[in-house]
Amino acid sequence: EKEVMNTLASGGYVATSISQGVYNTIRLCHLKGGLAIECGDAGIGKTMACKQYAKDYPNTAIYVTVNPCIATTAAFLKYLCMVLGLPSGRKDDMWLRISDRLRGERKVLIIDEAQHLPIKTIETIRSFFDTYPEIGVCLVGNEDTYSNLRSGRAAFAQIINRTKLSKIMAINRELALALAAKEVRIQAPIPGKSTVGIEIPNPGVTAVKIREVLGNVPKEQEKAKILVSLGKDLMGRVQT
């Protein structure tokens, strides 16, 4: 919560654990190509991380944000043509111009507010990296972004099914190298869920002081008969 408040107060990009996770996801998608999905609640730094990545890699990262008015296939292609400085026209002509601009050197297309995208538009976007596997597409949005992909609709289910657990486990070292991390721990799948967990350690080690932990015990637990302080979670909250 403190990290989120710092991000909002700064008015710019702050490398919190959440925003850095989004940034790392985009980076991996940029390096490996294909489709990546990053979702979460509003106001946690996703958009700032997307914009910062596009700023850091201006020649190979394209950032766009979607709203309901430009979510249809024709409207999205027209918008993307405008961002890339390409002429608009018929859908097939726009697709050819965009794909020609994206192919070649590894590029990543970052689509913010992706929960607004309907099936047909997702299919069109998918066709870019189907044709040119080096292209990376990162969909960023709220929880609906992922739930849409898991909803069982054929267009989305086909995308999800392309990710095989064996392939994910096999690139453990590649992930660590790409993210400049000492190691990356993969939990595939997470017990009781149909999802895969990837744990990336923070670049620096933060000491957890016993006084700080004992001094921030939740009020509802202060009168507990047996209280064990475990430390802090990833967000810096005391866990007892």
mmCIF file with all atom_site columns, C-alpha atoms in Angstrom, residues 9 27 54 58 67 69 102 125 133 136 141 143 159 164 173 184 203 218 234 237 240:
data_model
loop_
_atom_site.group_PDB
_atom_site.id
_atom_site.type_symbol
_atom_site.label_atom_id
_atom_site.label_alt_id
_atom_site.label_comp_id
_atom_site.label_asym_id
_atom_site.label_entity_id
_atom_site.label_seq_id
_atom_site.pdbx_PDB_ins_code
_atom_site.Cartn_x
_atom_site.Cartn_y
_atom_site.Cartn_z
_atom_site.occupancy
_atom_site.B_iso_or_equiv
_atom_site.pdbx_formal_charge
_atom_site.auth_seq_id
_atom_site.auth_comp_id
_atom_site.auth_asym_id
_atom_site.auth_atom_id
_atom_site.pdbx_PDB_model_num
ATOM 1  C CA . ALA A 1 9   ? 2.056   10.974  -5.111  1.00 0.00 ? 9   ALA A CA 1
ATOM 2  C CA . ARG A 1 27  ? 10.670  -7.001  -21.119 1.00 0.00 ? 27  ARG A CA 1
ATOM 3  C CA . ALA A 1 54  ? 8.043   2.593   -24.047 1.00 0.00 ? 54  ALA A CA 1
ATOM 4  C CA . PRO A 1 58  ? 11.412  4.154   -28.009 1.00 0.00 ? 58  PRO A CA 1
ATOM 5  C CA . ASN A 1 67  ? -11.120 2.503   -24.749 1.00 0.00 ? 67  ASN A CA 1
ATOM 6  C CA . CYS A 1 69  ? -14.615 3.756   -28.777 1.00 0.00 ? 69  CYS A CA 1
ATOM 7  C CA . LEU A 1 102 ? 6.427   -4.507  -36.864 1.00 0.00 ? 102 LEU A CA 1
ATOM 8  C CA . ILE A 1 125 ? -3.789  -8.766  -32.844 1.00 0.00 ? 125 ILE A CA 1
ATOM 9  C CA . PRO A 1 133 ? 6.875   -14.912 -34.122 1.00 0.00 ? 133 PRO A CA 1
ATOM 10 C CA . GLY A 1 136 ? 5.728   -9.478  -28.793 1.00 0.00 ? 136 GLY A CA 1
ATOM 11 C CA . GLY A 1 141 ? -5.598  -4.395  -17.983 1.00 0.00 ? 141 GLY A CA 1
ATOM 12 C CA . GLU A 1 143 ? -8.815  -8.766  -13.912 1.00 0.00 ? 143 GLU A CA 1
ATOM 13 C CA . ILE A 1 159 ? -4.337  -18.494 -27.052 1.00 0.00 ? 159 ILE A CA 1
ATOM 14 C CA . LYS A 1 164 ? 2.479   -25.532 -22.126 1.00 0.00 ? 164 LYS A CA 1
ATOM 15 C CA . ARG A 1 173 ? 17.320  -20.187 -16.711 1.00 0.00 ? 173 ARG A CA 1
ATOM 16 C CA . VAL A 1 184 ? 13.617  -17.469 -10.915 1.00 0.00 ? 184 VAL A CA 1
ATOM 17 C CA . PRO A 1 203 ? 17.373  -6.915  -6.675  1.00 0.00 ? 203 PRO A CA 1
ATOM 18 C CA . PRO A 1 218 ? -3.066  -5.803  13.503  1.00 0.00 ? 218 PRO A CA 1
ATOM 19 C CA . LEU A 1 234 ? 5.776   -8.875  -0.666  1.00 0.00 ? 234 LEU A CA 1
ATOM 20 C CA . ARG A 1 237 ? 2.530   -5.842  5.345   1.00 0.00 ? 237 ARG A CA 1
ATOM 21 C CA . THR A 1 240 ? 1.279   -12.847 12.121  1.00 0.00 ? 240 THR A CA 1
#
